[in-house]
PDB file of C-alpha atoms in Angstrom:
ATOM      1  CA  MET C   1     -12.264   4.497  -6.653  1.00 46.00           C
ATOM      2  CA  LEU C   2     -13.480   6.330  -9.568  1.00 43.00           C
ATOM      3  CA  ILE C   3     -11.136   7.923 -12.068  1.00 46.00           C
ATOM      4  CA  TRP C   4     -12.353  11.004 -14.095  1.00 46.00           C
ATOM      5  CA  PHE C   5     -10.684  12.974 -16.835  1.00 46.00           C
ATOM      6  CA  GLY C   6     -12.524  16.370 -17.294  1.00 50.00           C
ATOM      7  CA  SER C   7     -16.265  15.459 -17.079  1.00 46.00           C
ATOM      8  CA  ASP C   8     -15.835  12.031 -18.620  1.00 47.00           C
ATOM      9  CA  PHE C   9     -15.864   8.839 -16.428  1.00 45.00           C
ATOM     10  CA  ILE C  10     -13.173   6.587 -17.495  1.00 43.00           C
ATOM     11  CA  LEU C  11     -12.711   3.630 -14.900  1.00 49.00           C
ATOM     12  CA  ASN C  12     -14.275   2.365 -11.872  1.00 52.00           C
ATOM     13  CA  PHE C  13     -12.199  -0.224  -9.901  1.00 64.00           C
ATOM     14  CA  LYS C  14     -11.754  -1.411  -6.464  1.00 78.00           C
ATOM     15  CA  MET C  15      -8.264  -0.801  -5.068  1.00 87.00           C
ATOM     16  CA  ARG C  16      -6.418  -3.691  -3.328  1.00 92.00           C
ATOM     17  CA  TRP C  17      -4.468  -3.281  -0.296  1.00 95.00           C
ATOM     18  CA  VAL C  18      -1.236  -3.279  -2.203  1.00 96.00           C
ATOM     19  CA  ASP C  19      -2.349  -0.439  -4.305  1.00 95.00           C
ATOM     20  CA  TYR C  20      -3.275   1.661  -1.375  1.00 96.00           C
ATOM     21  CA  ILE C  21       0.194   0.894   0.158  1.00 97.00           C
ATOM     22  CA  VAL C  22       1.789   1.930  -3.176  1.00 97.00           C
ATOM     23  CA  LEU C  23      -0.190   5.200  -3.239  1.00 96.00           C
ATOM     24  CA  ALA C  24       0.635   5.694   0.503  1.00 97.00           C
ATOM     25  CA  LEU C  25       4.375   5.454  -0.088  1.00 97.00           C
ATOM     26  CA  GLU C  26       4.079   7.607  -3.176  1.00 96.00           C
ATOM     27  CA  ASN C  27       2.478  10.186  -0.774  1.00 97.00           C
ATOM     28  CA  LEU C  28       5.341   9.858   1.629  1.00 98.00           C
ATOM     29  CA  ASP C  29       7.974  10.510  -1.006  1.00 96.00           C
ATOM     30  CA  GLY C  30       8.626   6.838  -1.597  1.00 97.00           C
ATOM     31  CA  ARG C  31       9.948   5.845   1.826  1.00 98.00           C
ATOM     32  CA  ALA C  32       8.620   5.661   5.288  1.00 98.00           C
ATOM     33  CA  PRO C  33       8.228   3.590   8.541  1.00 98.00           C
ATOM     34  CA  TYR C  34       5.431   1.353   9.256  1.00 98.00           C
ATOM     35  CA  LYS C  35       3.703   4.011  11.391  1.00 98.00           C
ATOM     36  CA  ASP C  36       3.488   6.573   8.720  1.00 98.00           C
ATOM     37  CA  ILE C  37       2.459   3.977   6.076  1.00 98.00           C
ATOM     38  CA  TYR C  38      -0.329   2.907   8.449  1.00 98.00           C
ATOM     39  CA  ASN C  39      -1.415   6.462   8.900  1.00 98.00           C
ATOM     40  CA  GLU C  40      -1.584   7.324   5.160  1.00 97.00           C
ATOM     41  CA  VAL C  41      -3.108   3.916   4.108  1.00 97.00           C
ATOM     42  CA  GLU C  42      -5.923   4.719   6.828  1.00 97.00           C
ATOM     43  CA  LYS C  43      -6.360   8.302   5.558  1.00 97.00           C
ATOM     44  CA  LEU C  44      -6.794   6.960   1.972  1.00 95.00           C
ATOM     45  CA  ARG C  45      -9.176   4.068   2.776  1.00 94.00           C
ATOM     46  CA  VAL C  46     -11.381   6.420   4.814  1.00 94.00           C
ATOM     47  CA  ARG C  47     -11.355   8.805   1.856  1.00 92.00           C
ATOM     48  CA  ASP C  48     -12.673   6.023  -0.414  1.00 90.00           C
ATOM     49  CA  LYS C  49     -15.127   4.834   2.254  1.00 91.00           C
ATOM     50  CA  GLN C  50     -13.514   1.637   2.683  1.00 91.00           C
ATOM     51  CA  THR C  51     -13.523  -0.611   5.891  1.00 90.00           C
ATOM     52  CA  LEU C  52     -10.610  -1.043   8.077  1.00 94.00           C
ATOM     53  CA  PRO C  53     -10.886  -4.603   9.629  1.00 94.00           C
ATOM     54  CA  ARG C  54      -9.528  -5.248  13.000  1.00 96.00           C
ATOM     55  CA  THR C  55      -6.403  -6.822  11.501  1.00 96.00           C
ATOM     56  CA  TRP C  56      -5.748  -4.215   8.792  1.00 97.00           C
ATOM     57  CA  LYS C  57      -2.187  -3.466   9.908  1.00 98.00           C
ATOM     58  CA  ASP C  58      -1.324  -7.148   9.556  1.00 97.00           C
ATOM     59  CA  ASN C  59      -2.606  -6.910   5.974  1.00 97.00           C
ATOM     60  CA  VAL C  60      -0.414  -3.925   5.347  1.00 98.00           C
ATOM     61  CA  ARG C  61       2.753  -5.807   6.573  1.00 97.00           C
ATOM     62  CA  GLY C  62       1.640  -8.868   4.737  1.00 97.00           C
ATOM     63  CA  ARG C  63       1.081  -7.380   1.371  1.00 98.00           C
ATOM     64  CA  ILE C  64       4.528  -5.502   1.767  1.00 98.00           C
ATOM     65  CA  GLU C  65       6.467  -8.754   2.405  1.00 97.00           C
ATOM     66  CA  GLU C  66       4.552 -10.544  -0.282  1.00 97.00           C
ATOM     67  CA  HIS C  67       5.856  -7.922  -2.821  1.00 98.00           C
ATOM     68  CA  SER C  68       9.419  -7.712  -1.519  1.00 98.00           C
ATOM     69  CA  LYS C  69      11.851 -10.191  -3.136  1.00 97.00           C
ATOM     70  CA  VAL C  70      14.553  -9.576  -0.512  1.00 95.00           C
ATOM     71  CA  VAL C  71      12.437 -10.821   2.407  1.00 94.00           C
ATOM     72  CA  ASP C  72      11.044 -14.442   3.161  1.00 94.00           C
ATOM     73  CA  GLY C  73       7.438 -13.514   2.756  1.00 95.00           C
ATOM     74  CA  TYR C  74       7.781 -12.726  -0.879  1.00 97.00           C
ATOM     75  CA  ILE C  75       5.357 -14.729  -3.294  1.00 97.00           C
ATOM     76  CA  PRO C  76       7.061 -15.732  -6.431  1.00 97.00           C
ATOM     77  CA  GLY C  77       5.223 -14.138  -9.407  1.00 96.00           C
ATOM     78  CA  ASN C  78       4.315 -11.045  -7.542  1.00 97.00           C
ATOM     79  CA  PRO C  79       5.699  -7.738  -8.596  1.00 97.00           C
ATOM     80  CA  ASP C  80       8.776  -6.642  -6.638  1.00 97.00           C
ATOM     81  CA  LEU C  81       7.317  -3.320  -5.307  1.00 98.00           C
ATOM     82  CA  PHE C  82       8.932  -2.618  -1.936  1.00 98.00           C
ATOM     83  CA  TYR C  83      12.414  -3.017  -0.280  1.00 97.00           C
ATOM     84  CA  PRO C  84      13.480  -2.581   3.243  1.00 97.00           C
ATOM     85  CA  ALA C  85      15.130   0.761   3.028  1.00 97.00           C
ATOM     86  CA  GLU C  86      17.343   0.581   6.041  1.00 95.00           C
ATOM     87  CA  GLY C  87      17.809  -3.416   5.827  1.00 92.00           C
ATOM     88  CA  LYS C  88      15.583  -6.151   7.155  1.00 91.00           C
ATOM     89  CA  GLY C  89      13.851  -5.801  10.475  1.00 91.00           C
ATOM     90  CA  LYS C  90      14.117  -1.964  10.596  1.00 95.00           C
ATOM     91  CA  GLY C  91      10.354  -1.198   9.472  1.00 95.00           C
ATOM     92  CA  ILE C  92      11.242   1.204   7.041  1.00 98.00           C
ATOM     93  CA  TRP C  93      10.118   0.551   3.565  1.00 98.00           C
ATOM     94  CA  ALA C  94      10.608   2.185   0.064  1.00 98.00           C
ATOM     95  CA  LEU C  95       9.419   1.567  -3.382  1.00 98.00           C
ATOM     96  CA  THR C  96      11.609  -0.126  -5.572  1.00 96.00           C
ATOM     97  CA  HIS C  97      10.758   2.177  -8.610  1.00 85.00           C
TER      98      HIS C  97
END
């Protein structure tokens, strides 16, 4: 992804899966079921001409759990970005900020 301010090039970086998930949830008003998160992540990655591997939905679920302190898949040291908005196992996630 390229970031431009006016006519000046500022930054060129490759977004990670977790970055796409955060952006997707921001676009979805901060809260959404997996189905909507998948649709938005897909749209964003296609926009950025990024591939969607066969297991991309597994990647989305994994990154969400690795960045949510309230679920077993959390990796200590990762930022706590997501929480299960209607409780564990409901498949509805929200941004913590």
